[in-house]
Tab-separated table of C-alpha atoms in Angstrom:
chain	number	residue	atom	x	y	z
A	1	UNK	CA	0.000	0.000	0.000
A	2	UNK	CA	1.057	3.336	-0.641
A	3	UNK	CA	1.621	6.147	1.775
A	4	UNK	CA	0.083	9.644	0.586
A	5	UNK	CA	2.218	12.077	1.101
A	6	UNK	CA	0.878	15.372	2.221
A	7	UNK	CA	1.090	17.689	-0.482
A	8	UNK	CA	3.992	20.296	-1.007
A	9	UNK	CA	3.569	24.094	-1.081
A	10	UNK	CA	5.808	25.896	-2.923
A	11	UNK	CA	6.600	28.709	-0.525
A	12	UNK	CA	6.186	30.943	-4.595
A	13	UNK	CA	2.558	30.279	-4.239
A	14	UNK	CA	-0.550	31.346	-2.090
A	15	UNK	CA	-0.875	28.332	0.188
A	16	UNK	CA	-4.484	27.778	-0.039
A	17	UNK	CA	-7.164	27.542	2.644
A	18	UNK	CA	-5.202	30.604	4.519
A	19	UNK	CA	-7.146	33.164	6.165
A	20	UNK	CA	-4.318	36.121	5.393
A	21	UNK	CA	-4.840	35.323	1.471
A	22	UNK	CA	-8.579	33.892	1.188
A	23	UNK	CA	-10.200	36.708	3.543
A	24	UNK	CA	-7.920	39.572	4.852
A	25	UNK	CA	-5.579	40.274	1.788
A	26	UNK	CA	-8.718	40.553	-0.574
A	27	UNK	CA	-10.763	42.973	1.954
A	28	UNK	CA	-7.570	45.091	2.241
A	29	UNK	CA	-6.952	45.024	-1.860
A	30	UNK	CA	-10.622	46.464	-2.056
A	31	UNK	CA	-10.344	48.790	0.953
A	32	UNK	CA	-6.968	50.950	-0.546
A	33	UNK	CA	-8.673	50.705	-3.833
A	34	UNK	CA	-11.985	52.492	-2.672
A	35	UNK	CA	-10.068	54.952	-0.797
A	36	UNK	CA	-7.623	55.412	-3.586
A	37	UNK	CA	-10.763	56.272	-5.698
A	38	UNK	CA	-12.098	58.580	-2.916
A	39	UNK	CA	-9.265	60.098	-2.707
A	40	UNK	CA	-8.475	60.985	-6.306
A	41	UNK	CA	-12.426	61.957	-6.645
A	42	UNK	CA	-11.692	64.790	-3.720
A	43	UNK	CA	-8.452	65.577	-5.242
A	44	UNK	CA	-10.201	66.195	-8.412
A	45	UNK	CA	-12.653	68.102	-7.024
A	46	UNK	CA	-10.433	70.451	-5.269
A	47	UNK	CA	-8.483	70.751	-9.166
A	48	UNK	CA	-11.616	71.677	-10.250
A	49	UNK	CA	-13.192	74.117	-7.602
A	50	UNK	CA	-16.101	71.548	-6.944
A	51	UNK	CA	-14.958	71.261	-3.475
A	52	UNK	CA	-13.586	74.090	-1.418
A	53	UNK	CA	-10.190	73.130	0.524
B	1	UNK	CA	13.420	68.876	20.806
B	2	UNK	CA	9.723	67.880	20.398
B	3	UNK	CA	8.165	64.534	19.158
B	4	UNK	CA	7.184	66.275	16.491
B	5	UNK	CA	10.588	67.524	15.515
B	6	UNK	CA	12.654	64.209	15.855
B	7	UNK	CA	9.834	62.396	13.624
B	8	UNK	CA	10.684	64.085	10.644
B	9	UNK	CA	14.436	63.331	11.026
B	10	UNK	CA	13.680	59.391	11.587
B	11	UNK	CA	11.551	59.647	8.410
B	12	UNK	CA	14.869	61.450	6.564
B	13	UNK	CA	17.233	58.829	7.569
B	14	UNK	CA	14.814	55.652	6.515
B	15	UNK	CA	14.378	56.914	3.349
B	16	UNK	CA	17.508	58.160	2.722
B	17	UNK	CA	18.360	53.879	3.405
B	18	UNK	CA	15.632	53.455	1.085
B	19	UNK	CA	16.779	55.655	-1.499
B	20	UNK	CA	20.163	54.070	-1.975
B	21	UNK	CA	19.086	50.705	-1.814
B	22	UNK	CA	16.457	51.342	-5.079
B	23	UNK	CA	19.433	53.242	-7.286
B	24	UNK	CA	21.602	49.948	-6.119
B	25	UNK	CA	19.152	47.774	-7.641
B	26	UNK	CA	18.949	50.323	-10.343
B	27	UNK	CA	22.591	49.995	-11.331
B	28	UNK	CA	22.800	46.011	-10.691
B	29	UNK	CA	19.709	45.684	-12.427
B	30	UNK	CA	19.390	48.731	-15.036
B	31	UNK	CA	15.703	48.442	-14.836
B	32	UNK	CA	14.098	51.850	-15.083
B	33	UNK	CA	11.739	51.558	-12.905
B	34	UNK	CA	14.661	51.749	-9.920
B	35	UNK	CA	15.560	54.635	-11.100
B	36	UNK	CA	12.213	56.630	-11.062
B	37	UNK	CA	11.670	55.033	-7.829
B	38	UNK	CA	14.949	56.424	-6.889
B	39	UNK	CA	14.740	60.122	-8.494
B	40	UNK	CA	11.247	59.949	-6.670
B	41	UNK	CA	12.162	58.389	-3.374
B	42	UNK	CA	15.519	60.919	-3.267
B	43	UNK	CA	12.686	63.993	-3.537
B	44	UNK	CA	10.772	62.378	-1.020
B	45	UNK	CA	13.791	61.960	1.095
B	46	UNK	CA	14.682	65.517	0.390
B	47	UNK	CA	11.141	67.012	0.909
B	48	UNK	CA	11.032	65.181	4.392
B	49	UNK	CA	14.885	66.573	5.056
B	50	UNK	CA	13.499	70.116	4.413
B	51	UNK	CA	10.432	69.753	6.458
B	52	UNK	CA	12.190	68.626	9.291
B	53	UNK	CA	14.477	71.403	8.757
B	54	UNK	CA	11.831	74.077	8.675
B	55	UNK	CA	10.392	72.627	11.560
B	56	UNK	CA	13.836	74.465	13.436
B	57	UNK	CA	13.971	77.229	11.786
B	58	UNK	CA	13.503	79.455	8.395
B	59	UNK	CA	15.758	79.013	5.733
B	60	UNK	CA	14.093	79.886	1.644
B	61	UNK	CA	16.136	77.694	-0.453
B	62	UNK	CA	14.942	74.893	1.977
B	63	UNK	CA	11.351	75.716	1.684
B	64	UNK	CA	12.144	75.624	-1.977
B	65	UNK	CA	13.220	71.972	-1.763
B	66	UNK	CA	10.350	71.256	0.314
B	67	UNK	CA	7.097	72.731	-1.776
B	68	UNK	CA	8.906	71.492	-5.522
B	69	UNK	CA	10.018	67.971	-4.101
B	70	UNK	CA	8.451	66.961	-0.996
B	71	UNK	CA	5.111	68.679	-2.023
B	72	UNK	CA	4.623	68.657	-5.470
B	73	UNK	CA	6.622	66.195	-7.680
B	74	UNK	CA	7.488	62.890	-5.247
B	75	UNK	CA	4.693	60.987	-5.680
B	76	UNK	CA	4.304	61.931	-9.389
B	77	UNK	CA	8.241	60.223	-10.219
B	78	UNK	CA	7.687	57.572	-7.565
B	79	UNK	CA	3.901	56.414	-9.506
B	80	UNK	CA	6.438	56.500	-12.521
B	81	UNK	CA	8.259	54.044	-11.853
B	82	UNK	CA	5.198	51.530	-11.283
B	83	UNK	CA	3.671	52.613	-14.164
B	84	UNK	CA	7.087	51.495	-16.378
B	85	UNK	CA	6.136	48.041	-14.953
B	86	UNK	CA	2.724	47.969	-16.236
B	87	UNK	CA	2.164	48.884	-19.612
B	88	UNK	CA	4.173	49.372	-22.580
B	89	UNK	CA	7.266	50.977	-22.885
B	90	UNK	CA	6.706	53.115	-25.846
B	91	UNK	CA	3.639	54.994	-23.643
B	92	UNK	CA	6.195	55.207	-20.751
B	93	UNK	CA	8.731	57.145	-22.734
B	94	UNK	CA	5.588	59.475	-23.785
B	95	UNK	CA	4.844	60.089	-20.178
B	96	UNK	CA	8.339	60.293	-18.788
B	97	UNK	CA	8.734	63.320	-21.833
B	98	UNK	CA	6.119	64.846	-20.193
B	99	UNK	CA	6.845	64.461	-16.743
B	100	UNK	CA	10.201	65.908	-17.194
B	101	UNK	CA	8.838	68.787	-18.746
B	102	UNK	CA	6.080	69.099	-16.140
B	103	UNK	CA	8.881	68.930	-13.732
B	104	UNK	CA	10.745	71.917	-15.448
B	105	UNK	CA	7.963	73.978	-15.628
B	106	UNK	CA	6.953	73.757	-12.344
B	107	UNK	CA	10.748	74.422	-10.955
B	108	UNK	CA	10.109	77.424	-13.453
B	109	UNK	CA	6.929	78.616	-11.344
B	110	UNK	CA	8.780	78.278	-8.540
B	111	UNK	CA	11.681	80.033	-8.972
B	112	UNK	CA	9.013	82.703	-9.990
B	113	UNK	CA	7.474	82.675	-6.458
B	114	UNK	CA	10.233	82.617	-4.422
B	115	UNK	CA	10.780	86.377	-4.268
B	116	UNK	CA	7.160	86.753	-3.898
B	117	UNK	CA	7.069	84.736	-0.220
B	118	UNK	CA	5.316	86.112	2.667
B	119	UNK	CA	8.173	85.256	5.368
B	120	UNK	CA	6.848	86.865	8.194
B	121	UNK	CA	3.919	84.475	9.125
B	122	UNK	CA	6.342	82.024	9.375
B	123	UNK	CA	6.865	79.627	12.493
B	124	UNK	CA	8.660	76.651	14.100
B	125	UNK	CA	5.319	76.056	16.278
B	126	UNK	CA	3.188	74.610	13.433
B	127	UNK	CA	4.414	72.443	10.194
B	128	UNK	CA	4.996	74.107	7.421
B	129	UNK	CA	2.339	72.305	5.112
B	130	UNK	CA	-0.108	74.419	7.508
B	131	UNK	CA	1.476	77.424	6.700
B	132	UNK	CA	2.534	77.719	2.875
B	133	UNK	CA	-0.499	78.339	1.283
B	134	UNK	CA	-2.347	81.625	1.509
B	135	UNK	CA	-6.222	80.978	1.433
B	136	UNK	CA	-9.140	83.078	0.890
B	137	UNK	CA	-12.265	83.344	3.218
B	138	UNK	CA	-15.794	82.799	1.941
B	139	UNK	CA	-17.893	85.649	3.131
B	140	UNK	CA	-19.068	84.922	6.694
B	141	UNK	CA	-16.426	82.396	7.066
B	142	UNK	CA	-13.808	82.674	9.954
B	143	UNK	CA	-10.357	82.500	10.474
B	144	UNK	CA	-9.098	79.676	12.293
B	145	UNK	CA	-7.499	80.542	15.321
B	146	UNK	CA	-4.366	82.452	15.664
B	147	UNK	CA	-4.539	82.823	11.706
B	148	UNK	CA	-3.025	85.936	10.438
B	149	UNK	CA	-5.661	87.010	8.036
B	150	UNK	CA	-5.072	90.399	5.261
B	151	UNK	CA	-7.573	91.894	2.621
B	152	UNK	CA	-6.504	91.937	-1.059
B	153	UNK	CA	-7.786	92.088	-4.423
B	154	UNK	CA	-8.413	89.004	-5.833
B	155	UNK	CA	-9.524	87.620	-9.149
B	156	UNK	CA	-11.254	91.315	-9.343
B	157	UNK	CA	-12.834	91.205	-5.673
B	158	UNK	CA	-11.523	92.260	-2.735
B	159	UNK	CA	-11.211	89.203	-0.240
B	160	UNK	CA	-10.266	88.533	3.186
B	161	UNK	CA	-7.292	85.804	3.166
B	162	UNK	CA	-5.105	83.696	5.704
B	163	UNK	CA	-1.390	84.556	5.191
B	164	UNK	CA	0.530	81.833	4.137
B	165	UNK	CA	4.136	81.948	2.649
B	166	UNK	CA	2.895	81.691	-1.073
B	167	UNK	CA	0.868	84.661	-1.801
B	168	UNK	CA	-2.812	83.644	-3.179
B	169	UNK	CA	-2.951	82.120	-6.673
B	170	UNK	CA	0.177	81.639	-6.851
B	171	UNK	CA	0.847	79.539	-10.365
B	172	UNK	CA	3.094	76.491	-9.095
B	173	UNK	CA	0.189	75.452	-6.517
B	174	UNK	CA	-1.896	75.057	-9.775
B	175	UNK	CA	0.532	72.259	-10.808
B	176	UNK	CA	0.659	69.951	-7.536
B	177	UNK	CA	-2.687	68.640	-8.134
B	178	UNK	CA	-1.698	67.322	-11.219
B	179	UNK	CA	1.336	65.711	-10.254
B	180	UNK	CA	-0.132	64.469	-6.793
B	181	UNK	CA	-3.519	62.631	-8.547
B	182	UNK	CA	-1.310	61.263	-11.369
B	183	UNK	CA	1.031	59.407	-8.581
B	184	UNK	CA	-1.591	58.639	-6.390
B	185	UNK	CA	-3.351	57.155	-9.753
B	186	UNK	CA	0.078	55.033	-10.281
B	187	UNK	CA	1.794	54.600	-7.117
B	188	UNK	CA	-1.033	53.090	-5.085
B	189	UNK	CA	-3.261	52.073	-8.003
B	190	UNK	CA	-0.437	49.852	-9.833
B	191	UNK	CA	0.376	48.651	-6.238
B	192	UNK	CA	-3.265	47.476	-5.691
B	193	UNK	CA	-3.481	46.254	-9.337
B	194	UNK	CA	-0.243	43.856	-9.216
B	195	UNK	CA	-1.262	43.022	-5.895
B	196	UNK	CA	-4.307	41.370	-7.246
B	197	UNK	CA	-2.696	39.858	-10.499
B	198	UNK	CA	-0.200	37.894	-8.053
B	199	UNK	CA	-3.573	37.004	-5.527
B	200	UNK	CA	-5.437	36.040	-8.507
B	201	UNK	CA	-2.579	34.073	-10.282
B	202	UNK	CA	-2.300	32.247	-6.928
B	203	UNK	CA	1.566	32.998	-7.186
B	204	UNK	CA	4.471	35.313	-5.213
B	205	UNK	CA	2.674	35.913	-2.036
B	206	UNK	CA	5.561	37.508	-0.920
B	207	UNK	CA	4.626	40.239	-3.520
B	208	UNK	CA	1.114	40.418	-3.033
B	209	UNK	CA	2.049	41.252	0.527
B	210	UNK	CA	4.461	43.903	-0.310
B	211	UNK	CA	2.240	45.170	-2.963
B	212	UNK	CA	-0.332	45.869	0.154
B	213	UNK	CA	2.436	47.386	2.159
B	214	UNK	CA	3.595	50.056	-0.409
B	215	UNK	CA	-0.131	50.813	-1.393
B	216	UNK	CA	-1.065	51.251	2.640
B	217	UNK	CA	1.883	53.532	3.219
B	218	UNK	CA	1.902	55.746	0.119
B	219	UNK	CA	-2.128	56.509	1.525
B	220	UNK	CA	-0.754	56.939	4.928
B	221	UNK	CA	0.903	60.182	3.718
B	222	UNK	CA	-2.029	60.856	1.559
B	223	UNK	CA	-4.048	60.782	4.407
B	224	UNK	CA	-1.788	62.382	6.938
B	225	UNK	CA	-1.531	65.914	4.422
B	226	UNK	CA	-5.501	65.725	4.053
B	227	UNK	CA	-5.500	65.939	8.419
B	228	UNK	CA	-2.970	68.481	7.851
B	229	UNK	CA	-5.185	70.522	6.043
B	230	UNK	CA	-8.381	69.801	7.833
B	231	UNK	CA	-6.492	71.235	11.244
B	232	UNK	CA	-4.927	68.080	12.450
B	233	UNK	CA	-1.312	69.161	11.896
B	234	UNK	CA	0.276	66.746	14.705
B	235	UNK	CA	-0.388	64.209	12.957
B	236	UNK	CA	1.778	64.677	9.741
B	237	UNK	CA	4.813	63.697	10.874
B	238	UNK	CA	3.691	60.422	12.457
B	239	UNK	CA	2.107	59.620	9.068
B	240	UNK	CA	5.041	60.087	6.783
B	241	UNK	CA	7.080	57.861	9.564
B	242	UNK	CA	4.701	55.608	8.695
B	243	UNK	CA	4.522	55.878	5.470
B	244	UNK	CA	8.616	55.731	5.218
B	245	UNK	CA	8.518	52.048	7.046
B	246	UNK	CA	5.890	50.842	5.130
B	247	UNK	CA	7.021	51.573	1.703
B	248	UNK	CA	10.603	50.531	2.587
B	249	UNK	CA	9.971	47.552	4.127
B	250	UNK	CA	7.169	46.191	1.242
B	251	UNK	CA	10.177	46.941	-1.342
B	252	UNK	CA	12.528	44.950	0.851
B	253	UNK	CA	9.990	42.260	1.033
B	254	UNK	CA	8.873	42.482	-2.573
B	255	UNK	CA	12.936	41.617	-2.926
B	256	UNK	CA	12.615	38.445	-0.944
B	257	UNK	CA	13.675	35.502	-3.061
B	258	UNK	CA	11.529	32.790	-3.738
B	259	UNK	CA	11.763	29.292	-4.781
B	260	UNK	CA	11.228	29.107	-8.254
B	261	UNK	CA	10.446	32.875	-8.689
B	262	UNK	CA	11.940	33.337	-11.901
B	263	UNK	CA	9.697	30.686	-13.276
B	264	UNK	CA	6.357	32.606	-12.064
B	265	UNK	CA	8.040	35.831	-12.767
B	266	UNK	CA	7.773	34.805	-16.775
B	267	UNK	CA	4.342	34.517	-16.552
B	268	UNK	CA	3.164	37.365	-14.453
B	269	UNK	CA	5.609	40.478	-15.507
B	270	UNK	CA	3.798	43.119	-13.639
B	271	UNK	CA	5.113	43.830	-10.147
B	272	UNK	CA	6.415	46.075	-7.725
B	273	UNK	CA	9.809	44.521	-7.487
């Protein structure tokens, strides 16, 4: 009978099942990005006069 | 010495680190990209040099430094360098033509301001980016407190105004905007963007981390000059601290070998390396 080995992870890829990378990571990516947008909306706004600063 | 006026050193001496360790990559490597992260990163190291500077005492060649480098065109040369990872080179060598020139013309403007500086409201008990820019009062609006307010004609009306160093409408502050959204746009959006190729290629997590880090700490000091301007002074200094260790230590992370990285790295070419 053969032993299964557990399988191998290559520390170049996202080990899978991990909290950091399946949850956090992804909530953070989408957090910067909305306040990226936000803040190039108000910094437009300001360029423009829209919004008094 | 204050908190608030060893803060600003710290931040000159971690990014003066960082600074030579992206133009030693650049001249290992010869990638580009190093060395708009290291024209941009020697600004920012400059800028923060200058503000911790003026935070002594008055000096105009130094506030020079700090309003064309550490104000106006850091972020735009550091977003630069991202953006030569991310699309193609022919549109990089467009924008770099234009970002020099940009850069010229706003060194230009602010040669022309510099004799034009209001020196006297100037003070060591508040940071400078609360005091450079003069602003004018909406009718029925107040002066914050302590504010050294004038009346002068402006745009055809006569206005009430808060003194700052550069004297109202000055042309140079027209230009930061420009430069600030376009490195915001590509500093922290091309972090966030090869961030999530790496997460969704399943591959480098080292670099999706680092990614995170540079994106989190070029907001901090996004964040920490809106507070600035909203009032909430005190805390610039803590943010650009922050913003210094973050940045540096995503690079150095970014940096990390891998196992088999060079493999991955063929298939997924956009990164903050």
């Amino acid at each position: 009978m053969i032993k299964q080995m557990p399988a191998k992870t290559s520390p170049s890829r996202i080990p899978p099942n991990s909290l950091l990378f399946e949850k956090i990571i992804p909530a953070l990516l989408i957090m910067l990005g909305l306040v990226t947008l936000g803040l190039i909306l108000f910094a437009a706004g300001v360029l423009l006069g829209i919004i008094q600063f | 010495m204050s908190i608030n006026q060893i803060l600003p050193f710290l931040s000159t001496a971690i990014m003066l680190g960082f600074t030579i360790y992206v133009f030693q990559r650049f001249f290992v490597r010869r990638n580009p990209a190093f060395l708009y992260w290291g024209i941009g990163l020697a600004m920012f190291c400059a800028g923060s040099f200058a503000e911790a500077y003026l935070s002594l005492a008055w000096n105009k060649s130094v506030f020079f430094i700090w309003y064309l480098f550490g104000a106006a065109l850091n972020a735009a040369w550091l977003g630069h360098g991202t953006l030569n990872l991310l699309v193609k080179k022919s549109w990089v060598h467009v924008v770099t033509v234009a970002l020099v020139a940009g850069s010229l013309f706003a060194t230009y403007l602010m040669l022309q301001a510099m004799p034009k500086l209001d020196t006297a409201v100037f003070t060591t008990d508040k940071p400078v980016s609360e005091q450079y820019g003069t602003k004018a009062l909406e009718a029925g609006q107040a002066a914050p407190a302590g504010a050294q307010t004038m009346t002068t004609t402006y745009r055809g009306r006569e206005v009430t105004a808060v003194r700052g160093l550069l004297p109202l409408g000055t042309p140079v502050r027209l230009t930061t905007p420009f430069f600030n959204i376009y490195g915001l746009f590509t500093l922290v959006g091309g972090a966030i963007w090869s961030a999530y190729l790496f997460w969704r290629k399943r591959v480098m997590p080292n670099r999706v981390i680092a990614n995170v880090l540079i994106a989190a700490g070029a907001l901090s000091i996004g964040f920490a000059s809106t507070l600035t301007r909203l009032g909430y002074g005190q805390y610039l200094y803590l943010g650009e601290l922050i913003s210094a260790i973050l940045m540096f230590v995503g690079f150095l992370y970014a940096a990390k070998p891998q196992t088999d990285e060079e493999l991955i790295q063929k298939r997924v070419p956009a990164s903050a390396d």
